[in-house]
């Protein structure tokens, strides 16, 4: 297996763009089994942001005596950068998210003795006039609330993204931030992780289209809007791209002025 070139790094000698946000970090620990999940259907940008907000709230707050978490809609809207007056779209997104099945921890080694697991993440959701109530899958509840291995997800960064694939790839890279590069994964498997297993299967059956329409724009957005600078590294079998990984650099905070 040979390694091809990279995309996403600034030209030689050009300073990496600084992460200039002065926002107070608004981070939570997201279990790696969730970061490394594969949805069976496409996830919109709002659905990904909602999922993060609900997980963050569950990490930071206890459920009620019946196992429900309660989150004010105004606070939720601020968390995801959403217009809280558009209740119709919020309801549609929450309903769709409630139905999506995820396969968990798909990056685990094939030889692992861990059982194969799949479920919806939020099986029950209620939307009231001023708050949302939701439950978390019993299969995931303890894992979400007390993750042992996790990615640190900052909602300040999450709110900046305008493309769902960008958010998904940034979370994947955040898991490996301290290592400096991600694990390598077959490109078809990675496509399904960030787009959904059935997402536009015909359109992105060939790697060149997936790279041009999904990877390149996502890398550009991550490098301009997030706290990371990443570059794509392709691995080839002969002339065919077989796998990919990302090299990662943490941006420096800009000095106060």
PDB file of C-alpha atoms in Angstrom, residues 8-17 223 229-231:
ATOM      1  CA  UNK A   8      -5.778  20.892   3.027  1.00  0.00           C
ATOM      2  CA  UNK A   9      -2.402  22.150   4.307  1.00  0.00           C
ATOM      3  CA  UNK A  10      -1.462  25.815   3.760  1.00  0.00           C
ATOM      4  CA  UNK A  11       1.314  26.442   1.193  1.00  0.00           C
ATOM      5  CA  UNK A  12       4.861  26.037   2.508  1.00  0.00           C
ATOM      6  CA  UNK A  13       5.882  29.006   4.618  1.00  0.00           C
ATOM      7  CA  UNK A  14       2.333  30.313   5.027  1.00  0.00           C
ATOM      8  CA  UNK A  15       1.256  30.766   8.615  1.00  0.00           C
ATOM      9  CA  UNK A  16      -1.663  28.627   9.760  1.00  0.00           C
ATOM     10  CA  UNK A  17      -4.781  30.738  10.269  1.00  0.00           C
ATOM     11  CA  UNK A 223      -9.672  24.735   8.336  1.00  0.00           C
ATOM     12  CA  UNK A 229      -6.193  22.472  10.732  1.00  0.00           C
ATOM     13  CA  UNK A 230      -6.496  19.155   8.936  1.00  0.00           C
ATOM     14  CA  UNK A 231      -5.224  17.636   5.723  1.00  0.00           C
TER      15      UNK A 231
END
